[in-house]
Amino acid sequence: MSEQRALVLRKGFIGACAFAALVLLASFYSIVSGAVDRAAKQRLATAHGSSATTLATAAQRQPRANALFARVGD
């Protein structure tokens, strides 16, 4: 009986890991897809805008690039 229980638990664990991997893959795809869409919109906006506008948006986006490295206490 304990061998059957161990087999069921092992298959359940593998199934849960596969489901978690599928959820992570879907979220990664969603994030990358959104980033590609935003990049395309930004590319079109910079193609139609002036260079001063482009420099202003680049200066505004600079602090966000380092947000991953910011400490919680800051």
PDB file of C-alpha atoms in Angstrom:
ATOM      1  CA  MET A   1       0.000   0.000   0.000  1.00  0.00           C
ATOM      2  CA  SER A   2       2.774   2.459   0.779  1.00  0.00           C
ATOM      3  CA  GLU A   3       4.371   1.832  -2.630  1.00  0.00           C
ATOM      4  CA  GLN A   4       1.127   2.805  -4.326  1.00  0.00           C
ATOM      5  CA  ARG A   5       0.854   5.902  -2.182  1.00  0.00           C
ATOM      6  CA  ALA A   6       4.435   6.887  -3.012  1.00  0.00           C
ATOM      7  CA  LEU A   7       3.743   6.377  -6.716  1.00  0.00           C
ATOM      8  CA  VAL A   8       0.610   8.537  -6.556  1.00  0.00           C
ATOM      9  CA  LEU A   9       2.454  11.243  -4.630  1.00  0.00           C
ATOM     10  CA  ARG A  10       5.338  11.172  -7.100  1.00  0.00           C
ATOM     11  CA  LYS A  11       2.993  11.472 -10.094  1.00  0.00           C
ATOM     12  CA  GLY A  12       1.082  14.243  -8.346  1.00  0.00           C
ATOM     13  CA  PHE A  13       4.294  16.129  -7.654  1.00  0.00           C
ATOM     14  CA  ILE A  14       5.418  15.781 -11.274  1.00  0.00           C
ATOM     15  CA  GLY A  15       2.009  16.946 -12.458  1.00  0.00           C
ATOM     16  CA  ALA A  16       2.089  19.964 -10.147  1.00  0.00           C
ATOM     17  CA  CYS A  17       5.569  20.885 -11.375  1.00  0.00           C
ATOM     18  CA  ALA A  18       4.463  20.558 -14.999  1.00  0.00           C
ATOM     19  CA  PHE A  19       1.458  22.784 -14.327  1.00  0.00           C
ATOM     20  CA  ALA A  20       3.644  25.384 -12.582  1.00  0.00           C
ATOM     21  CA  ALA A  21       6.046  25.338 -15.547  1.00  0.00           C
ATOM     22  CA  LEU A  22       3.134  25.850 -17.926  1.00  0.00           C
ATOM     23  CA  VAL A  23       1.868  28.827 -15.899  1.00  0.00           C
ATOM     24  CA  LEU A  24       5.350  30.359 -15.838  1.00  0.00           C
ATOM     25  CA  LEU A  25       5.712  29.868 -19.582  1.00  0.00           C
ATOM     26  CA  ALA A  26       2.359  31.530 -20.236  1.00  0.00           C
ATOM     27  CA  SER A  27       3.218  34.501 -18.026  1.00  0.00           C
ATOM     28  CA  PHE A  28       6.632  34.870 -19.672  1.00  0.00           C
ATOM     29  CA  TYR A  29       4.999  34.792 -23.120  1.00  0.00           C
ATOM     30  CA  SER A  30       2.488  37.419 -22.032  1.00  0.00           C
ATOM     31  CA  ILE A  31       5.198  39.726 -20.688  1.00  0.00           C
ATOM     32  CA  VAL A  32       7.379  39.374 -23.778  1.00  0.00           C
ATOM     33  CA  SER A  33       4.409  39.892 -26.085  1.00  0.00           C
ATOM     34  CA  GLY A  34       3.484  43.091 -24.252  1.00  0.00           C
ATOM     35  CA  ALA A  35       7.060  44.331 -24.424  1.00  0.00           C
ATOM     36  CA  VAL A  36       7.193  43.705 -28.169  1.00  0.00           C
ATOM     37  CA  ASP A  37       3.942  45.619 -28.657  1.00  0.00           C
ATOM     38  CA  ARG A  38       5.211  48.545 -26.577  1.00  0.00           C
ATOM     39  CA  ALA A  39       8.496  48.579 -28.491  1.00  0.00           C
ATOM     40  CA  ALA A  40       6.660  48.683 -31.805  1.00  0.00           C
ATOM     41  CA  LYS A  41       4.483  51.575 -30.611  1.00  0.00           C
ATOM     42  CA  GLN A  42       7.524  53.415 -29.300  1.00  0.00           C
ATOM     43  CA  ARG A  43       9.385  52.874 -32.571  1.00  0.00           C
ATOM     44  CA  LEU A  44       6.469  54.305 -34.524  1.00  0.00           C
ATOM     45  CA  ALA A  45       6.179  57.247 -32.133  1.00  0.00           C
ATOM     46  CA  THR A  46       9.873  58.091 -32.415  1.00  0.00           C
ATOM     47  CA  ALA A  47       9.731  57.806 -36.194  1.00  0.00           C
ATOM     48  CA  HIS A  48       6.990  60.447 -36.276  1.00  0.00           C
ATOM     49  CA  GLY A  49       8.262  62.589 -33.392  1.00  0.00           C
ATOM     50  CA  SER A  50      11.155  64.977 -33.053  1.00  0.00           C
ATOM     51  CA  SER A  51      14.533  64.186 -31.540  1.00  0.00           C
ATOM     52  CA  ALA A  52      13.833  66.484 -28.572  1.00  0.00           C
ATOM     53  CA  THR A  53      10.816  64.389 -27.664  1.00  0.00           C
ATOM     54  CA  THR A  54      12.893  61.249 -27.976  1.00  0.00           C
ATOM     55  CA  LEU A  55      15.553  62.628 -25.632  1.00  0.00           C
ATOM     56  CA  ALA A  56      12.912  63.654 -23.109  1.00  0.00           C
ATOM     57  CA  THR A  57      11.339  60.208 -23.059  1.00  0.00           C
ATOM     58  CA  ALA A  58      14.759  58.573 -22.786  1.00  0.00           C
ATOM     59  CA  ALA A  59      15.596  60.777 -19.791  1.00  0.00           C
ATOM     60  CA  GLN A  60      12.304  59.883 -18.124  1.00  0.00           C
ATOM     61  CA  ARG A  61      12.849  56.151 -18.603  1.00  0.00           C
ATOM     62  CA  GLN A  62      16.371  56.128 -17.219  1.00  0.00           C
ATOM     63  CA  PRO A  63      15.446  55.893 -13.493  1.00  0.00           C
ATOM     64  CA  ARG A  64      13.091  52.989 -14.133  1.00  0.00           C
ATOM     65  CA  ALA A  65      15.908  50.917 -15.612  1.00  0.00           C
ATOM     66  CA  ASN A  66      17.637  50.870 -12.232  1.00  0.00           C
ATOM     67  CA  ALA A  67      14.468  50.103 -10.286  1.00  0.00           C
ATOM     68  CA  LEU A  68      15.375  46.427 -10.101  1.00  0.00           C
ATOM     69  CA  PHE A  69      18.508  47.280  -8.157  1.00  0.00           C
ATOM     70  CA  ALA A  70      16.850  49.700  -5.742  1.00  0.00           C
ATOM     71  CA  ARG A  71      16.735  48.718  -2.101  1.00  0.00           C
ATOM     72  CA  VAL A  72      13.460  48.505  -0.256  1.00  0.00           C
ATOM     73  CA  GLY A  73      14.522  51.119   2.304  1.00  0.00           C
ATOM     74  CA  ASP A  74      15.268  53.791  -0.295  1.00  0.00           C
TER      75      ASP A  74
END
